[in-house]
PDB file of C-alpha atoms in Angstrom:
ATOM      1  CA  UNK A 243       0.000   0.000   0.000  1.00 57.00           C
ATOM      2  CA  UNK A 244       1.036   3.439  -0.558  1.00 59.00           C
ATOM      3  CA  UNK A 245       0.212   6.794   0.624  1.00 58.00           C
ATOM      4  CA  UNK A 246      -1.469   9.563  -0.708  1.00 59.00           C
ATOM      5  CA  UNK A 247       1.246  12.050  -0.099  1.00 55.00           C
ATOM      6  CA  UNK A 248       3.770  10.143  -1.485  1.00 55.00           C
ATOM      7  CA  UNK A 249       1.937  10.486  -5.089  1.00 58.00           C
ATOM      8  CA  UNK A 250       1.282  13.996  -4.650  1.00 60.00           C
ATOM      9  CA  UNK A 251       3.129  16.349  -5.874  1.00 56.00           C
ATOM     10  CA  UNK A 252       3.147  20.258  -7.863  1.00 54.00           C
ATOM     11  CA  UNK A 253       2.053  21.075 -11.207  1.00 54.00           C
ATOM     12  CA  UNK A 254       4.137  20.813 -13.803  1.00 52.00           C
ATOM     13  CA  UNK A 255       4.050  22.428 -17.283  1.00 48.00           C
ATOM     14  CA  UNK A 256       5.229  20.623 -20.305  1.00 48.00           C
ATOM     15  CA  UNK A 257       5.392  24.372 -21.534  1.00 49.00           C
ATOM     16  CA  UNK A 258       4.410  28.033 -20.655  1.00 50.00           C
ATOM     17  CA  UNK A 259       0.515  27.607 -20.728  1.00 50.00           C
ATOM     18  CA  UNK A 260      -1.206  30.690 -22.038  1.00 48.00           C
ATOM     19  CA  UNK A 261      -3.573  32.408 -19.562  1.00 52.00           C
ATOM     20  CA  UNK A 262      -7.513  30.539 -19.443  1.00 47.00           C
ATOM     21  CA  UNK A 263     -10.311  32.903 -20.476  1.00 46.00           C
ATOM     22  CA  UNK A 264     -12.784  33.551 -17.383  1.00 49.00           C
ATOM     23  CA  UNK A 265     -15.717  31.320 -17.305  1.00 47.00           C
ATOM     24  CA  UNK A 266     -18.583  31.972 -19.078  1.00 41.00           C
ATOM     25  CA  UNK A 267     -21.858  32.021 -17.095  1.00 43.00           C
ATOM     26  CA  UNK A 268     -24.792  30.462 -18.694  1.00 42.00           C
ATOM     27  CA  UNK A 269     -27.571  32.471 -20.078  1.00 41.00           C
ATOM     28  CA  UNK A 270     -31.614  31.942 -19.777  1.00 42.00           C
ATOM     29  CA  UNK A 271     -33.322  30.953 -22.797  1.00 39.00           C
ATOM     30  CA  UNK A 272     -35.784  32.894 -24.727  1.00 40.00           C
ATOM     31  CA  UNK A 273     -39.281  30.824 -24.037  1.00 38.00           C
ATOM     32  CA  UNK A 274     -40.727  28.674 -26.656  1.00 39.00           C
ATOM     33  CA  UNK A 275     -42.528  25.485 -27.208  1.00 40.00           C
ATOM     34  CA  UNK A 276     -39.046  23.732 -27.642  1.00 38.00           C
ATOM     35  CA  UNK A 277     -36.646  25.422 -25.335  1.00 43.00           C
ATOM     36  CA  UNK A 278     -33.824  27.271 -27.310  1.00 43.00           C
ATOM     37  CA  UNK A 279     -30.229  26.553 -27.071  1.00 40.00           C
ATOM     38  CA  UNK A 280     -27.586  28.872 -23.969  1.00 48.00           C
ATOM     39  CA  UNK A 281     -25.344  30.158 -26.017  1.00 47.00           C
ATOM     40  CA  UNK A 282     -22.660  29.540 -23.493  1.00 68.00           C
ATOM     41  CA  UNK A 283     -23.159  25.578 -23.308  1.00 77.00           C
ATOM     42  CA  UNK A 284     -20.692  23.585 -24.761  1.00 80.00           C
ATOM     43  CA  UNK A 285     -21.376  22.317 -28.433  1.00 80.00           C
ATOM     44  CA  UNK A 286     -21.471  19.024 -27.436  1.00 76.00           C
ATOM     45  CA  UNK A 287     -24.030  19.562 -25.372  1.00 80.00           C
ATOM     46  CA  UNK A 288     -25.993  21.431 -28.172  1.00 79.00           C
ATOM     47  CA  UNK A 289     -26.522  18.430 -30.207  1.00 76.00           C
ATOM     48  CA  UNK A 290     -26.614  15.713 -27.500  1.00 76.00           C
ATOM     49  CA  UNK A 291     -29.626  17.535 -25.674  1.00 73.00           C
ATOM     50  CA  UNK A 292     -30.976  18.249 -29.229  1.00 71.00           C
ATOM     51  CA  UNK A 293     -31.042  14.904 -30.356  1.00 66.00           C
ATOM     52  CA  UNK A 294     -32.662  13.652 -27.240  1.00 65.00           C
ATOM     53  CA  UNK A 295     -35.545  16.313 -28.100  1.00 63.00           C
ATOM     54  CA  UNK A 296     -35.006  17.965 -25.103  1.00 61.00           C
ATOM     55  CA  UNK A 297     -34.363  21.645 -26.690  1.00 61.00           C
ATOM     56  CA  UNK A 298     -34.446  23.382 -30.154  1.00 58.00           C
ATOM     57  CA  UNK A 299     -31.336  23.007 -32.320  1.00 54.00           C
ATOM     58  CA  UNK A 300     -29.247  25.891 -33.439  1.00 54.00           C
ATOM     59  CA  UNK A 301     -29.750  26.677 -37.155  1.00 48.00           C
ATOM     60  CA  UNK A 302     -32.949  24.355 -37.566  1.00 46.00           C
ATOM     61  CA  UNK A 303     -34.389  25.687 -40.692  1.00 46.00           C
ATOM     62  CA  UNK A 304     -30.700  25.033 -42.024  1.00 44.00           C
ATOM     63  CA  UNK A 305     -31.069  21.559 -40.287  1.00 48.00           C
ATOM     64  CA  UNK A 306     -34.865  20.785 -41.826  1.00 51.00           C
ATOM     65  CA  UNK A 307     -33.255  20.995 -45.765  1.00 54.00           C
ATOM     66  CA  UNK A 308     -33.443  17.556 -47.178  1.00 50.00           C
ATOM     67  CA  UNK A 309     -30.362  18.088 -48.677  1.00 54.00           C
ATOM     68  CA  UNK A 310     -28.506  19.710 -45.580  1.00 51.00           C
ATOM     69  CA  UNK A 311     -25.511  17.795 -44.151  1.00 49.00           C
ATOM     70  CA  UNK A 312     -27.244  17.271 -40.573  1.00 49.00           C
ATOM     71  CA  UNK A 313     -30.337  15.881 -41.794  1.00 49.00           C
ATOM     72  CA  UNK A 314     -28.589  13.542 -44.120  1.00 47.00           C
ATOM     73  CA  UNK A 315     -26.775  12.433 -41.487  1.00 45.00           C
ATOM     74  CA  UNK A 316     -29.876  11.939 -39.439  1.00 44.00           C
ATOM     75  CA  UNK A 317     -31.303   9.927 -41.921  1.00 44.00           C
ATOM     76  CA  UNK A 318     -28.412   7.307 -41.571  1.00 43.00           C
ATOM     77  CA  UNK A 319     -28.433   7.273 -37.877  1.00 45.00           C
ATOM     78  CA  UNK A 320     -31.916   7.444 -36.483  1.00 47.00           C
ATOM     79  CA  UNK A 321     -31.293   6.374 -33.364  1.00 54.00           C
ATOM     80  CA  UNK A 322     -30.889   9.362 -30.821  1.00 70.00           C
ATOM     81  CA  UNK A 323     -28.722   6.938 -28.406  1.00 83.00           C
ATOM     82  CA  UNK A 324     -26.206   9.663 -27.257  1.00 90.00           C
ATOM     83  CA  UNK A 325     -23.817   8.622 -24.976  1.00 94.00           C
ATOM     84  CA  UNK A 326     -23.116  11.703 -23.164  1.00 94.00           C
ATOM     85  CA  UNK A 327     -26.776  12.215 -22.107  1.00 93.00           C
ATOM     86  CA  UNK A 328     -26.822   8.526 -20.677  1.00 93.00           C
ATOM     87  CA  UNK A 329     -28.386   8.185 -17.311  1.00 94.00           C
ATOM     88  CA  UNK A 330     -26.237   8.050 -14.978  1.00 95.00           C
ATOM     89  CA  UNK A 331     -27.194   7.283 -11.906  1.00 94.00           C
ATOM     90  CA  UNK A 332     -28.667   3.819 -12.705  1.00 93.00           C
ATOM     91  CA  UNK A 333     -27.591   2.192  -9.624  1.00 93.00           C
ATOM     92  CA  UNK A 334     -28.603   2.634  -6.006  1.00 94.00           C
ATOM     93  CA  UNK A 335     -24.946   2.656  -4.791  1.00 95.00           C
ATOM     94  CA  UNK A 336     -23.882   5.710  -7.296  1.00 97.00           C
ATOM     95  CA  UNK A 337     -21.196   6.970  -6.768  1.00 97.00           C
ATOM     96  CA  UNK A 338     -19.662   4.037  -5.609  1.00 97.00           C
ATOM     97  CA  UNK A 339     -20.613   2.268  -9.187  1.00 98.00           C
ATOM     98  CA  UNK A 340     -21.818   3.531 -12.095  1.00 97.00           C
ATOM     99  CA  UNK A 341     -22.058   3.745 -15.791  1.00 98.00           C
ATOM    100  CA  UNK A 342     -18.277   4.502 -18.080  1.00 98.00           C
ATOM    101  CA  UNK A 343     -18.772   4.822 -22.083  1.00 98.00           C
ATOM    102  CA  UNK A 344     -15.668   3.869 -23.691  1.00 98.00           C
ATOM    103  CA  UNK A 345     -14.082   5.497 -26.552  1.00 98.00           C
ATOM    104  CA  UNK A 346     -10.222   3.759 -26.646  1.00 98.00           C
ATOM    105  CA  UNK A 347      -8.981   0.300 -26.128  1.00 98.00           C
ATOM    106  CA  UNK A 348      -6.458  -0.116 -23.236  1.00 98.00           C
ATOM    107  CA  UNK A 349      -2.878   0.072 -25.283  1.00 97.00           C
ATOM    108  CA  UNK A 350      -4.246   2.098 -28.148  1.00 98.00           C
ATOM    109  CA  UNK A 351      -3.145   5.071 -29.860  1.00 97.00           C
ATOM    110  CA  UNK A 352      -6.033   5.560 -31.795  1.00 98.00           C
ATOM    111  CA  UNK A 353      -8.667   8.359 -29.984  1.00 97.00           C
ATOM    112  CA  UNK A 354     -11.910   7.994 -31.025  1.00 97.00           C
ATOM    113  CA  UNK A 355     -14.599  10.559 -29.855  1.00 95.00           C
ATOM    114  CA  UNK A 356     -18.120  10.543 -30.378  1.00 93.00           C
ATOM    115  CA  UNK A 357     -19.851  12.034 -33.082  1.00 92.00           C
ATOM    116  CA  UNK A 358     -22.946  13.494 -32.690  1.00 89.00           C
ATOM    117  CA  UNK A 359     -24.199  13.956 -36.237  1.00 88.00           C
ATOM    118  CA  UNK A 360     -23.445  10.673 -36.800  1.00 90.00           C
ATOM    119  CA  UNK A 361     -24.558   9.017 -33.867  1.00 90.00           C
ATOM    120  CA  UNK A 362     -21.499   6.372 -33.716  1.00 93.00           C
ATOM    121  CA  UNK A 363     -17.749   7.158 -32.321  1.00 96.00           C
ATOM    122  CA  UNK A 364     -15.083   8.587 -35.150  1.00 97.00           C
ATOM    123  CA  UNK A 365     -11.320   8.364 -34.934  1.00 98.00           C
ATOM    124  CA  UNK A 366     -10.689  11.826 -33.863  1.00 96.00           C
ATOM    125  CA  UNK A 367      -6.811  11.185 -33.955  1.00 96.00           C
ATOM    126  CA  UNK A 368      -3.624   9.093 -33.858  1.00 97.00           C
ATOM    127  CA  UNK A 369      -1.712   9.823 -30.686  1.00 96.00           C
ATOM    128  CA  UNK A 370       0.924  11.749 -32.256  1.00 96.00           C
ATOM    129  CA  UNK A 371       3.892  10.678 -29.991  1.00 94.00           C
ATOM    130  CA  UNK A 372       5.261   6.940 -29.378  1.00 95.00           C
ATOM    131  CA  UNK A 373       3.235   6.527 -26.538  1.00 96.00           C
ATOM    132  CA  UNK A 374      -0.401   4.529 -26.092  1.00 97.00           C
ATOM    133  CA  UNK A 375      -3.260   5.001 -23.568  1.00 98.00           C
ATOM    134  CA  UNK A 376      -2.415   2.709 -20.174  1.00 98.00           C
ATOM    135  CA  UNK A 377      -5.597   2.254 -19.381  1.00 98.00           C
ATOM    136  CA  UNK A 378      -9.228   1.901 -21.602  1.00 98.00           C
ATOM    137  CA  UNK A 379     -10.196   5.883 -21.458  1.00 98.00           C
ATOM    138  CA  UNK A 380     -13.663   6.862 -21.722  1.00 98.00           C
ATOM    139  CA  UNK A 381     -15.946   9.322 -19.817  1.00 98.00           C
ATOM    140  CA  UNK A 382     -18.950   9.391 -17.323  1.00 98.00           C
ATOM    141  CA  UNK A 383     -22.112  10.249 -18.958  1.00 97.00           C
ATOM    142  CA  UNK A 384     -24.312  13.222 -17.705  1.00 97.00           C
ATOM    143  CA  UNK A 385     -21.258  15.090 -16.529  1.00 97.00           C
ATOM    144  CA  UNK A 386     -19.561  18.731 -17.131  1.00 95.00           C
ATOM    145  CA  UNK A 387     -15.915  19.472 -16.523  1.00 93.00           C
ATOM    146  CA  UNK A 388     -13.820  22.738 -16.127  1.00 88.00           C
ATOM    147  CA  UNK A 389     -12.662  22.160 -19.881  1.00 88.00           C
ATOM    148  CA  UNK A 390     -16.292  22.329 -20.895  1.00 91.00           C
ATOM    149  CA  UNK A 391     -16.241  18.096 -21.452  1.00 93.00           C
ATOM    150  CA  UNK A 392     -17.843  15.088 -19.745  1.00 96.00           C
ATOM    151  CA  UNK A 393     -15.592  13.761 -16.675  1.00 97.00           C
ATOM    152  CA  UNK A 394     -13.305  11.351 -18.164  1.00 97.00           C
ATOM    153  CA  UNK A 395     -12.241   7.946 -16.623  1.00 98.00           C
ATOM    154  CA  UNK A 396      -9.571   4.939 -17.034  1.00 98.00           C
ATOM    155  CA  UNK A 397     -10.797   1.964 -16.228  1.00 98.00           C
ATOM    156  CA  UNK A 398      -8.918  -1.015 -15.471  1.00 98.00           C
ATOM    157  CA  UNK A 399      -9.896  -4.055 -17.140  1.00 98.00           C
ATOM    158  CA  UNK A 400      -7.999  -7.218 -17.386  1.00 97.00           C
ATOM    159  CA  UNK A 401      -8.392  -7.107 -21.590  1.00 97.00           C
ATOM    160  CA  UNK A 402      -8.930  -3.848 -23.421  1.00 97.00           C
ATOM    161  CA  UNK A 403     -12.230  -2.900 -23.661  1.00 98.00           C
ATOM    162  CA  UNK A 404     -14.404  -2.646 -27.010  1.00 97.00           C
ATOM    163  CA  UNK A 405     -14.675   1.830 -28.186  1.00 97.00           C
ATOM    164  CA  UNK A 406     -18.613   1.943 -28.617  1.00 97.00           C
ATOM    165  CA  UNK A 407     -18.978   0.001 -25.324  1.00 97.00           C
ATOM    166  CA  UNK A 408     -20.242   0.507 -21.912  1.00 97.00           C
ATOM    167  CA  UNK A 409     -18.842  -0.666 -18.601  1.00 98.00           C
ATOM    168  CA  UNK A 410     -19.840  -0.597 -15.152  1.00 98.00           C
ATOM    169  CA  UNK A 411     -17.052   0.573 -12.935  1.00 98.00           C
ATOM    170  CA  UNK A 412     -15.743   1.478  -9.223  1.00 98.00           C
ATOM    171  CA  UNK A 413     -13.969   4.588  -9.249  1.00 98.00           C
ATOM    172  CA  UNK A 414     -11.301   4.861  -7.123  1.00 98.00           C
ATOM    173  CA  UNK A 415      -9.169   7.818  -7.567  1.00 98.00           C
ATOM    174  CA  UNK A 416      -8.457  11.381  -9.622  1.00 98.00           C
ATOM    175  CA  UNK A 417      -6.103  13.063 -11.153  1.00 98.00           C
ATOM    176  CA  UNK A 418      -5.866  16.812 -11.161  1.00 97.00           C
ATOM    177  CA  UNK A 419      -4.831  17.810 -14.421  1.00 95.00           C
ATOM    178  CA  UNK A 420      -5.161  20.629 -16.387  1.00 93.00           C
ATOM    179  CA  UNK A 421      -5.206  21.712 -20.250  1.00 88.00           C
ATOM    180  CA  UNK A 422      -5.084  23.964 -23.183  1.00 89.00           C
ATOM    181  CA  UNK A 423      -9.411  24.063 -21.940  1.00 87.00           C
ATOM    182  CA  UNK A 424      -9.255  24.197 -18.506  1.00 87.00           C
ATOM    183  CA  UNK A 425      -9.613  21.549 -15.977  1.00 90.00           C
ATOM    184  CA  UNK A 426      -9.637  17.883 -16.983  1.00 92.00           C
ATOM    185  CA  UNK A 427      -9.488  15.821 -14.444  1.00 96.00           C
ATOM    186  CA  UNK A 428      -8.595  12.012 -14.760  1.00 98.00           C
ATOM    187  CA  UNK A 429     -10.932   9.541 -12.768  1.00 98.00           C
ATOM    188  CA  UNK A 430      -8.752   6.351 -12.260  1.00 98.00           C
ATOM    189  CA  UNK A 431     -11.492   2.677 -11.776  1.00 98.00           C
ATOM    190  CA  UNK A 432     -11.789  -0.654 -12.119  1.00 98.00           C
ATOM    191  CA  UNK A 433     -14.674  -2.353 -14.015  1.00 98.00           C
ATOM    192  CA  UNK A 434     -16.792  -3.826 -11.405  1.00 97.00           C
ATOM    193  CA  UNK A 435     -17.308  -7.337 -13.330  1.00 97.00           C
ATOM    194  CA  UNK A 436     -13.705  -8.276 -13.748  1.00 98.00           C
ATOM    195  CA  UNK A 437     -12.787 -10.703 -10.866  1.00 98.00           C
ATOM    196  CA  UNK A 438      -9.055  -9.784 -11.027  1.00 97.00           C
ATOM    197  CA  UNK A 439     -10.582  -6.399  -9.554  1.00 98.00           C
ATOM    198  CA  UNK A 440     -12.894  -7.502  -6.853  1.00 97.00           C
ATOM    199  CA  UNK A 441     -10.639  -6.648  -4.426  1.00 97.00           C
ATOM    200  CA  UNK A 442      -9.388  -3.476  -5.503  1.00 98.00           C
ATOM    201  CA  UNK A 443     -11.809  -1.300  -3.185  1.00 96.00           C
ATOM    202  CA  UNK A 444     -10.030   1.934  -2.091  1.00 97.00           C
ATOM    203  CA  UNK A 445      -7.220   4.333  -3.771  1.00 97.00           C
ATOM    204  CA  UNK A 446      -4.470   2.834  -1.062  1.00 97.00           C
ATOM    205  CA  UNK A 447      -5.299  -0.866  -3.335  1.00 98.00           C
ATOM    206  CA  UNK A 448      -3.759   0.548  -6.813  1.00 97.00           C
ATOM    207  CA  UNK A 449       0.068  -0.288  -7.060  1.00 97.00           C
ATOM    208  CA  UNK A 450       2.109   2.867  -7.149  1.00 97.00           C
ATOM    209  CA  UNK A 451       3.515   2.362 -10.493  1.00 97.00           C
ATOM    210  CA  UNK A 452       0.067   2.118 -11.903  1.00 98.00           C
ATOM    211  CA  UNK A 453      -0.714   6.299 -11.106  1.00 98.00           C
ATOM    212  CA  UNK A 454       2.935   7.125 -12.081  1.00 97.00           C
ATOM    213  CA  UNK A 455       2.552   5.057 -15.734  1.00 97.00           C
ATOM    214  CA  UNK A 456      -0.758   7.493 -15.833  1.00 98.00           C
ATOM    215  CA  UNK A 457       0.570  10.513 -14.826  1.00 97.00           C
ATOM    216  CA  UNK A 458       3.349  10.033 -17.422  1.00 96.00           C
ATOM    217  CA  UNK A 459       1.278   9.402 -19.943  1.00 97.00           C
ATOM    218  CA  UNK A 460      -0.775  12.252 -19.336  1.00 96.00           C
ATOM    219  CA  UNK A 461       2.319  14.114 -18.780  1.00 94.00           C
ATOM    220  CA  UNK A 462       3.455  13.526 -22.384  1.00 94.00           C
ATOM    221  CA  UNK A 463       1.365  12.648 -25.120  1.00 94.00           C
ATOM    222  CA  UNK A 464       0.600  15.989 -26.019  1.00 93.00           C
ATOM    223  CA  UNK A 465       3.985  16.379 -26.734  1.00 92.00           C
ATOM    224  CA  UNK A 466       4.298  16.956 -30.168  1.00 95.00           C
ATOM    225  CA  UNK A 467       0.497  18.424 -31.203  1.00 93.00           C
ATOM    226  CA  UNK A 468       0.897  21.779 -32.113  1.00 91.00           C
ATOM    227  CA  UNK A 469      -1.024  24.708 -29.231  1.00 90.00           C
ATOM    228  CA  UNK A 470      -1.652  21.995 -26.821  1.00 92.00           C
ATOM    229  CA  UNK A 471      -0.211  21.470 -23.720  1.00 92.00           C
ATOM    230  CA  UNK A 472      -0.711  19.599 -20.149  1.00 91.00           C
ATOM    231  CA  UNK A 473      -0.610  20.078 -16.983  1.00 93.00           C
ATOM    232  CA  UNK A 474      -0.489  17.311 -13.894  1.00 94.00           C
ATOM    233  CA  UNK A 475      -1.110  17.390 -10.572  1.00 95.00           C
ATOM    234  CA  UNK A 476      -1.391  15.099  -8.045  1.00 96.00           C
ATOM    235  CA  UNK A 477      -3.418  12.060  -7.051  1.00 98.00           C
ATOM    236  CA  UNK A 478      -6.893  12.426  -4.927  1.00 98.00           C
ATOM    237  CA  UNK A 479      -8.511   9.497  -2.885  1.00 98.00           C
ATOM    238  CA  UNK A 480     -11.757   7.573  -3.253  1.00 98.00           C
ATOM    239  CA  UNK A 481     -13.899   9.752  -0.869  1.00 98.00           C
ATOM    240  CA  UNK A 482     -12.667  13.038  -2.974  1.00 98.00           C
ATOM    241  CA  UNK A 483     -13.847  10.881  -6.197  1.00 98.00           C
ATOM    242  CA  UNK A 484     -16.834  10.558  -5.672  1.00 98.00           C
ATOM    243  CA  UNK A 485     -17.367  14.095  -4.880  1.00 98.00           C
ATOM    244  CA  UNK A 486     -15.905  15.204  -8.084  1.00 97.00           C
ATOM    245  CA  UNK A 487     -18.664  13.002  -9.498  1.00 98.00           C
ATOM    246  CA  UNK A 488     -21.386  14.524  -7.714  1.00 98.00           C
ATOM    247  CA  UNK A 489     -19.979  17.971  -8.433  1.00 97.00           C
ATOM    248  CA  UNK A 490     -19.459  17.548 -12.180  1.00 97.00           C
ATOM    249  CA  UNK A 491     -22.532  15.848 -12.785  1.00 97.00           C
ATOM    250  CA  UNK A 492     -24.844  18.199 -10.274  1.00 97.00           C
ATOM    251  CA  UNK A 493     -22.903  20.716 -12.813  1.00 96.00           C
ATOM    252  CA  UNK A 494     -24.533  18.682 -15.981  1.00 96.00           C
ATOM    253  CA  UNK A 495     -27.896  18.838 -14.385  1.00 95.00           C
ATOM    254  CA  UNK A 496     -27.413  22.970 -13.446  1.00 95.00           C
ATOM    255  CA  UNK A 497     -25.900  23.848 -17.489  1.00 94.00           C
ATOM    256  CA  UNK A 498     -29.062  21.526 -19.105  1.00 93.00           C
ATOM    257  CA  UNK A 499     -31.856  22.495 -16.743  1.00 92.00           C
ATOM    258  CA  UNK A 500     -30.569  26.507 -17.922  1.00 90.00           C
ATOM    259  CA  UNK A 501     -30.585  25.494 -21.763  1.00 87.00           C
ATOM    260  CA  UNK A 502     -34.212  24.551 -21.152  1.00 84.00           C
ATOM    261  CA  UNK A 503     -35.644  27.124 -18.650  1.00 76.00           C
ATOM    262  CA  UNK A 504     -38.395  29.862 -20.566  1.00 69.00           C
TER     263      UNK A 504
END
């Protein structure tokens, strides 16, 4: 077992990060038989409540066309399964378990992210360094980060786990990170069906090497994308998780219930 001191430890910058803009504070909607979209809400967000039907779309007499990029790409995905506006809180133990969707295989250096047009995940990017994801990496549905993204999570599963597929996991940790966006924080679990993992209950459980693989990872693989840059922190413990989970995800229930108030 290790301590939690011994893996903290300061920020530090790849390179000189350029100053964050302030924080944008989201707007009320104008009323309307279909709520219309806060300006200030991330894009994602846009399209995922959108497709759900829960608000208006931006542009939608661009989007009604027949001939308009959107709607042909509604026609070949009608499903409006968005992964980002999965429920969440599915079990009665949340946070202790609940819902990851996962977007890269453990030991992959393809990043796939979902696309909302499309309705299915797209390879976003090849990891331009030498370097592969530790960990299957994903994110926690019905959750808003710093950076204006879901709260994202490596789950640790004794195979890589399938992009496109969802997982139920135990979070056990965070890392504090920080990027060219703003705060993206790095939720460290295990999948709760994978017997190797059954006894893998607290932070003080995960071998020490394990978070410092992570943190190098996270550390580096930005290294040679042009305007990007990362910045880690330390490691937080289980009880601290699941308060980042609550926090992020009461933020995700605060942003949508703004988009859709008259």
């Amino acid at each position: 077992a290790h301590r939690l001191s011994d893996l903290n430890r300061p920020f530090s910058y790849r390179q000189n990060p350029p100053a964050m803009p302030a924080k944008r504070k989201a707007a009320k909607s104008a009323p309307g038989d279909l709520k219309k979209v806060d300006s200030s809400a991330p894009v994602w967000l846009e399209k995922a409540m959108s497709h759900a039907n829960l608000i208006s779309p931006k542009n939608a007499e661009m989007e009604d066309k027949p001939d308009s990029p959107k709607k042909q790409a509604s026609v070949m995905s009608p499903s409006h399964f968005d992964p980002y506006t999965m429920n969440l809180k599915v079990k009665s133990d949340f946070p202790k378990v609940l819902p990851a969707f996962i977007e890269v295989a453990g030991q992959s250096r393809n990043k796939y992210e979902w696309d909302h047009d499309l309705g299915c995940l797209v390879l976003d990017r090849v990891l331009h360094s030498a370097v592969f994801y530790p960990q299957s990496y994903g994110f926690f549905s019905q959750t808003l980060c710093g950076d204006g993204d879901p709260l994202d999570v490596l789950v640790m599963n004794t195979s890589p786990l399938m992009p496109g597929s969802t997982v139920f996991v135990r979070p056990l940790c965070y890392m504090i990170m920080e990027d060219e966006k703003g705060m993206d924080e790095k939720v460290l679990a295990v999948s709760s069906n994978d017997a190797h993992y059954y006894d893998f209950k607290t932070f003080e459980d995960i071998p020490g090497h394990v978070l410092r693989e992570i943190s190098q990872f996270f550390e580096t693989y930005k290294a040679l994308e042009q305007d990007k840059w990362a910045k880690i922190g330390g490691w937080k413990g289980t009880a601290e998780t699941y308060k980042l989970i609550e926090e992020t995800h009461q933020t995700y229930l605060e942003t949508t219930k703004a988009m859709q108030s008259p």
